[in-house]
PDB file of C-alpha atoms in Angstrom:
ATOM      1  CA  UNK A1192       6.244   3.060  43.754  1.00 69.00           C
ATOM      2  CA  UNK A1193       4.782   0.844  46.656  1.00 84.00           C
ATOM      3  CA  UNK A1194       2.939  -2.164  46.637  1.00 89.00           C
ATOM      4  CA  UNK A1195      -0.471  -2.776  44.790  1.00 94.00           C
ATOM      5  CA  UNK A1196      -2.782  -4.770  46.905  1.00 94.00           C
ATOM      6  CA  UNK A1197      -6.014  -5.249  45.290  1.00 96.00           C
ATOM      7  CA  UNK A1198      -9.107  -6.274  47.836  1.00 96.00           C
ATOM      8  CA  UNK A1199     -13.192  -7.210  46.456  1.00 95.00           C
ATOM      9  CA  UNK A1200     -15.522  -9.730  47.037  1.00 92.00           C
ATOM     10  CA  UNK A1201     -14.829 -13.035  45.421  1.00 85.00           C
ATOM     11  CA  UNK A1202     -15.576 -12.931  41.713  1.00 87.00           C
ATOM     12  CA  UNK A1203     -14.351  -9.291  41.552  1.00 92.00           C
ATOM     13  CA  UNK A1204     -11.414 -10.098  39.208  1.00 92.00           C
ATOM     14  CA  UNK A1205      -8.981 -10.111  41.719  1.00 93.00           C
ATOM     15  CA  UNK A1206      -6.465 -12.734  40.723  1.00 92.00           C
ATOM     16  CA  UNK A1207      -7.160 -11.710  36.766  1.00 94.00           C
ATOM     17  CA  UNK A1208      -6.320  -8.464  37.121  1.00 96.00           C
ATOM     18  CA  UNK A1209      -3.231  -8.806  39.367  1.00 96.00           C
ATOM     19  CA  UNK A1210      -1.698 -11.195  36.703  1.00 96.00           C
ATOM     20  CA  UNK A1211      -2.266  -8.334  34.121  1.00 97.00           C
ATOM     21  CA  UNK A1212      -0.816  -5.184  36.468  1.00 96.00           C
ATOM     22  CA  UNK A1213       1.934  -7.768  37.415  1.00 94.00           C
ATOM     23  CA  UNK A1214       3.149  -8.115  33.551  1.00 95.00           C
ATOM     24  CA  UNK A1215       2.445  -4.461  32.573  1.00 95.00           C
ATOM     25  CA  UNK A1216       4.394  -3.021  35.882  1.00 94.00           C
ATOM     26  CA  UNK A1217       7.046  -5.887  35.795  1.00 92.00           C
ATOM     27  CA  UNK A1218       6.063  -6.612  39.244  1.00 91.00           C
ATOM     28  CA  UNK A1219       5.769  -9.789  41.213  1.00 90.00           C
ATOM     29  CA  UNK A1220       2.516 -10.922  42.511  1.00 90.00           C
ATOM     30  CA  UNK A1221       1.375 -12.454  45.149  1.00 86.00           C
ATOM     31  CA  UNK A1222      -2.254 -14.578  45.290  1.00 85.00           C
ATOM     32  CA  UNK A1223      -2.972 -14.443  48.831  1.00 81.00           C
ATOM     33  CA  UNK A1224      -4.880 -17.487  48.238  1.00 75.00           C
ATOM     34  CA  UNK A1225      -2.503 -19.752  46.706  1.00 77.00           C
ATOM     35  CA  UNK A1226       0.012 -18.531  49.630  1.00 72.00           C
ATOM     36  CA  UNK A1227      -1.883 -19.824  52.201  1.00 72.00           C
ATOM     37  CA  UNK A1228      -2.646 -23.160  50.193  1.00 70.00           C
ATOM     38  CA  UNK A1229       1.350 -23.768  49.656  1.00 77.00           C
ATOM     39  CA  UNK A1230       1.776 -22.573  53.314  1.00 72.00           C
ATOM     40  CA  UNK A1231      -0.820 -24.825  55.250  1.00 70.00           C
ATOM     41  CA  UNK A1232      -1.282 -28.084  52.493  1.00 73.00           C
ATOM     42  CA  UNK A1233      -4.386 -27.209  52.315  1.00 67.00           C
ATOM     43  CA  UNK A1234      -7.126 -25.886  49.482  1.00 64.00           C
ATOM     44  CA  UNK A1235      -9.222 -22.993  50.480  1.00 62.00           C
ATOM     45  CA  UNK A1236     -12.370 -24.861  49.970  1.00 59.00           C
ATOM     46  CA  UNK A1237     -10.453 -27.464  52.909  1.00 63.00           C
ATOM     47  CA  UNK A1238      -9.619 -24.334  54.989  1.00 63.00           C
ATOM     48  CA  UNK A1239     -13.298 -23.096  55.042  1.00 60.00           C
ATOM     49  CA  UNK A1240     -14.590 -26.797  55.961  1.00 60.00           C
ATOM     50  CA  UNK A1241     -12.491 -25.719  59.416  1.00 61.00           C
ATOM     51  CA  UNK A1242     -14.089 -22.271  59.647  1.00 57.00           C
ATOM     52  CA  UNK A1243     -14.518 -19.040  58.058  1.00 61.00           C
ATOM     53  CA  UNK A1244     -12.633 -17.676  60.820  1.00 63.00           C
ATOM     54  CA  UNK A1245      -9.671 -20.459  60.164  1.00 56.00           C
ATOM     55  CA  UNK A1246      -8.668 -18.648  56.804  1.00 55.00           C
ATOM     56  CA  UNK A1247      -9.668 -15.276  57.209  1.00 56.00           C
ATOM     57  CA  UNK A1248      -8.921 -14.481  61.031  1.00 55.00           C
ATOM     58  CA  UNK A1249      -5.876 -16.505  62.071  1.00 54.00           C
ATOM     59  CA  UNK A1250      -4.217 -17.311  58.679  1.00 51.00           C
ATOM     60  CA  UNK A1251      -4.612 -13.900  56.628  1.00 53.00           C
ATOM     61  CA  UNK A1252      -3.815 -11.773  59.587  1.00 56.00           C
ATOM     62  CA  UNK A1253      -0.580 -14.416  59.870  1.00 57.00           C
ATOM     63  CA  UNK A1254       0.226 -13.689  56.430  1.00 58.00           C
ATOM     64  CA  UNK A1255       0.457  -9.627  56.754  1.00 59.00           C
ATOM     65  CA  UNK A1256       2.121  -9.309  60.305  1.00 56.00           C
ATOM     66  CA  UNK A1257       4.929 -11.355  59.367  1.00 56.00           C
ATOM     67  CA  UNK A1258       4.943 -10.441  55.475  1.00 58.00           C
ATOM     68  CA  UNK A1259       4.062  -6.885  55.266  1.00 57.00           C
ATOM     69  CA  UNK A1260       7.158  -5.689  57.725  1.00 52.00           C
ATOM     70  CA  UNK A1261       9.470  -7.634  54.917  1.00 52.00           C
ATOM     71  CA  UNK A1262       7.312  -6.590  52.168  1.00 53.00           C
ATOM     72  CA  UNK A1263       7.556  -2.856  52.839  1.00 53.00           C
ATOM     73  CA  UNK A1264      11.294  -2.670  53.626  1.00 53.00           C
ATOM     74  CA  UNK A1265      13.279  -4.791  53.010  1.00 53.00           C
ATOM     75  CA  UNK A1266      13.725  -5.431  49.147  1.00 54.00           C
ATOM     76  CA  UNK A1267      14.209  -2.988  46.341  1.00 54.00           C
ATOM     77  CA  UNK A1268      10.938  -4.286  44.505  1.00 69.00           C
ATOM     78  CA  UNK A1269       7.774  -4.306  45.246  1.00 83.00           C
ATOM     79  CA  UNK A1270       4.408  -6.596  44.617  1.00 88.00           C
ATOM     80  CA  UNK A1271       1.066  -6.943  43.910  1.00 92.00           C
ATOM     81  CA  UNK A1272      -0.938  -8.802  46.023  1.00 91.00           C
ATOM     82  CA  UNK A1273      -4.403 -10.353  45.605  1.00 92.00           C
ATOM     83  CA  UNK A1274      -5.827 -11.062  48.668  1.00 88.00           C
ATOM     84  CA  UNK A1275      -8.779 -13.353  49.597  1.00 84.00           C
ATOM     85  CA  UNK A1276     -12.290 -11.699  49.876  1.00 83.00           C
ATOM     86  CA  UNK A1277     -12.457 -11.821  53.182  1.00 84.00           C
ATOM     87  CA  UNK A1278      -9.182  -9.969  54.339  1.00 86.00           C
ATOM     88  CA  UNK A1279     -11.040  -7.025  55.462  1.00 90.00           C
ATOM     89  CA  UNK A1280     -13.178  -8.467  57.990  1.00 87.00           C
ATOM     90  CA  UNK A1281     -10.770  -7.812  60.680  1.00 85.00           C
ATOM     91  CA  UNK A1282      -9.932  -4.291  61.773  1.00 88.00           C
ATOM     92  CA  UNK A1283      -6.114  -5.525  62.446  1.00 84.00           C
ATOM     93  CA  UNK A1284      -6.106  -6.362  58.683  1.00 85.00           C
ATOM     94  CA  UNK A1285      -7.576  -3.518  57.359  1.00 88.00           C
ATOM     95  CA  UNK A1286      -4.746  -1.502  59.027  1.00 87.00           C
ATOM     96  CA  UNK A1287      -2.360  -3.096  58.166  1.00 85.00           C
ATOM     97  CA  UNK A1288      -3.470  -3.325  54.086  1.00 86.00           C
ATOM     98  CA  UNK A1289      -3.150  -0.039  54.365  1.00 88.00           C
ATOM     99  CA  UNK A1290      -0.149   0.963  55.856  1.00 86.00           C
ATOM    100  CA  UNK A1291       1.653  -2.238  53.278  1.00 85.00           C
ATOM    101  CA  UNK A1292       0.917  -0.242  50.305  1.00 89.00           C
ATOM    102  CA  UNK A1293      -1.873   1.018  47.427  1.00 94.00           C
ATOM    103  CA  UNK A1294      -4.866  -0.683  48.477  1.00 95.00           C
ATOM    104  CA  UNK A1295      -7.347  -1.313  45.383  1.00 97.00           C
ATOM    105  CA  UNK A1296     -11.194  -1.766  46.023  1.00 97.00           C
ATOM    106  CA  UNK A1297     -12.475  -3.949  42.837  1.00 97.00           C
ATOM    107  CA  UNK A1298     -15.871  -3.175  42.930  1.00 96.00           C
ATOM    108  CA  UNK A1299     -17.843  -5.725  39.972  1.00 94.00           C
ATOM    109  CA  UNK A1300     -21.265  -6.119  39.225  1.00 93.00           C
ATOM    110  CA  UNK A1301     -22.893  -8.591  41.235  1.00 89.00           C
ATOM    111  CA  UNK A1302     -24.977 -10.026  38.638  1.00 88.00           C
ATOM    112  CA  UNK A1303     -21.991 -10.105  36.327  1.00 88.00           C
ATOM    113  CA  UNK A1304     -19.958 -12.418  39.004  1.00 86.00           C
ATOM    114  CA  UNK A1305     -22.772 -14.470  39.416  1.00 80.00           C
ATOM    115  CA  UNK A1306     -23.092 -14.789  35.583  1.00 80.00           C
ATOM    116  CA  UNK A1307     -19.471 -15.961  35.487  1.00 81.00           C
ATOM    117  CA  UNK A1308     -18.066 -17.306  38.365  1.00 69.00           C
ATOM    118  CA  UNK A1309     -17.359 -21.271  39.035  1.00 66.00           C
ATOM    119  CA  UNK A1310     -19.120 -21.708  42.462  1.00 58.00           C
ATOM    120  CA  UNK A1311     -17.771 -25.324  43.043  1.00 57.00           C
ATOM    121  CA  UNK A1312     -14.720 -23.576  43.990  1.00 60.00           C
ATOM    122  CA  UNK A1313     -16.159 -21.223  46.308  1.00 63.00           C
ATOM    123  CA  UNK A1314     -16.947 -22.413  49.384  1.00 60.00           C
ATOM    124  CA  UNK A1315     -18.701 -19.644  50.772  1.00 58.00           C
ATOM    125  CA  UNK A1316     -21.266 -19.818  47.812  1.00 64.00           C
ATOM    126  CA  UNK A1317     -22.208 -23.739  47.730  1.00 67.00           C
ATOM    127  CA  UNK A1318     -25.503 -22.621  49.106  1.00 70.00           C
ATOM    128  CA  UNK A1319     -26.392 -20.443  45.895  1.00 71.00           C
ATOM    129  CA  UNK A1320     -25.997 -16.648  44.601  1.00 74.00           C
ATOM    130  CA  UNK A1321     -27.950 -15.164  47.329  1.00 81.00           C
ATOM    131  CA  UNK A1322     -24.932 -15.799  49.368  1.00 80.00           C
ATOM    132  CA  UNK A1323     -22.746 -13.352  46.931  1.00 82.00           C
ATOM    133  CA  UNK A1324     -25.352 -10.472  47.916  1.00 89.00           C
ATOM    134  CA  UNK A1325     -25.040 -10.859  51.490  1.00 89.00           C
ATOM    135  CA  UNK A1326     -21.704 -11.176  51.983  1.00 88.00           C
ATOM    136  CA  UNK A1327     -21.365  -7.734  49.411  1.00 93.00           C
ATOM    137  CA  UNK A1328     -24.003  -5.986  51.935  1.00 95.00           C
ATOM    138  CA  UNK A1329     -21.801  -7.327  55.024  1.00 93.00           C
ATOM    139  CA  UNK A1330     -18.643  -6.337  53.390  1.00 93.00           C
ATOM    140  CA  UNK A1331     -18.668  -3.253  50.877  1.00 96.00           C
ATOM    141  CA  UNK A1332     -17.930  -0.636  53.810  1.00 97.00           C
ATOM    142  CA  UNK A1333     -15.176  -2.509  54.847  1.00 95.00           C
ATOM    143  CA  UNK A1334     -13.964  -2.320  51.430  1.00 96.00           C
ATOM    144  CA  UNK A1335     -14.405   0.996  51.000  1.00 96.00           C
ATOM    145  CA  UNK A1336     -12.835   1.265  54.762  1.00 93.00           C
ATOM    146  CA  UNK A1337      -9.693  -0.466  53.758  1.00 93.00           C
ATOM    147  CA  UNK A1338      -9.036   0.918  50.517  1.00 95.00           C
ATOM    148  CA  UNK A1339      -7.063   4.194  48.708  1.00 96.00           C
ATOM    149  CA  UNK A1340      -8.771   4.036  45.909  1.00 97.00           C
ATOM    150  CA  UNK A1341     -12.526   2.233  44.305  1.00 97.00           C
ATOM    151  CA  UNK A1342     -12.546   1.107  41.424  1.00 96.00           C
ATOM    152  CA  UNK A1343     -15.681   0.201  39.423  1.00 94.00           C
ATOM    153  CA  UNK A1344     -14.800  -3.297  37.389  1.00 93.00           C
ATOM    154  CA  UNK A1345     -17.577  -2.896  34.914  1.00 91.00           C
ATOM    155  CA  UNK A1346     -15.521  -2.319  31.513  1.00 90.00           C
ATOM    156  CA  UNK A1347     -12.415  -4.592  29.951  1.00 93.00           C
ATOM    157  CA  UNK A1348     -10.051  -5.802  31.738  1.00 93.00           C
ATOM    158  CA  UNK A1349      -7.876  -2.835  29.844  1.00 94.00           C
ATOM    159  CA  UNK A1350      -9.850  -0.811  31.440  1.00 94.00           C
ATOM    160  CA  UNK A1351      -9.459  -1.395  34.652  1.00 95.00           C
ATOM    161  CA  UNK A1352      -5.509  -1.956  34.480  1.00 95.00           C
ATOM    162  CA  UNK A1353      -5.188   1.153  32.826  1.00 94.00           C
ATOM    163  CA  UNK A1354      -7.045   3.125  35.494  1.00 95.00           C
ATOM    164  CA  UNK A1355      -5.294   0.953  38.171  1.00 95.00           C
ATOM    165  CA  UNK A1356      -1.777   2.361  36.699  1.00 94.00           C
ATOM    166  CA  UNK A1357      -3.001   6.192  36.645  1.00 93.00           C
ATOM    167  CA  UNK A1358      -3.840   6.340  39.820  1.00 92.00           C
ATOM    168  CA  UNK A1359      -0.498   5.379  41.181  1.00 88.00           C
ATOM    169  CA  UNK A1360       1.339   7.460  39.010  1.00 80.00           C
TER     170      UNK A1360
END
């Protein structure tokens, strides 16, 4: 067993699905996301209104050089982590995903997360949809770059948890 970290573009299912592989595996999670908010008092939306780069250069890359060393030895249990879309975008990070465990690429439907998704609490797409499709265009290699295994998210939620937990079998 080793660590499940799940990675997609916001929307993906991310936080959903590592809430359902957390109960069915009787593992811990951690949201990335709600990490950083506890860490730094601040909401993502509040992190993003200081840069892009504020959350997903200097605070994500914070998270996994000091967590992942105590995350891949030093208990007898391991997690799943959700991380923030935008994990990937450094090189450093991608490494490092990589080397802390299974790393899960949840690859959804654009028009389905744009169907679905609450965009007042995503900062990155207050300026409409089309911002979902560029950032997928910008980002899907370094999705694919980062993870072990792709996984399409376009059944149940079942689905997709059941599929997660074969392929780490």
């Amino acid at each position: 067993m080793k660590n499940i970290i799940l990675v997609g573009i916001m929307g993906c299912g991310k936080t959903t699905i590592s809430k359902l592989l957390s109960e069915k595996l009787n593992m811990p999670v951690i949201d990335m996301d709600e990490y950083l908010e506890k860490k730094y008092q601040l909401t993502i939306p509040e992190m993003f209104d200081i840069s892009e780069d504020y959350i997903y250069g200097n605070k994500d890359t914070t998270f996994f050089t000091k967590m992942v060393p105590i995350l891949m030895g030093f208990f007898v249990f391991f997690f799943v982590i959700s991380t923030g879309g935008g994990v990937v975008k450094r090189k450093e990070n991608r490494d490092i995903l990589k080397q802390a465990g299974t790393v899960f690429y949840i690859d959804r439907p654009l028009d389905n997360i744009v169907s679905d998704v609450e965009t007042a609490h995503r900062p990155l797409l207050k300026d409409g949809p089309q911002k979902l499709y560029q950032l997928y265009d910008e980002r899907h290699d370094l999705y694919l770059d980062s993870c072990h295994y792709h996984v399409d998210n376009d059944g149940t939620l079942d689905d997709i948890v059941n599929k997660i937990v074969e392929d780490i079998k």
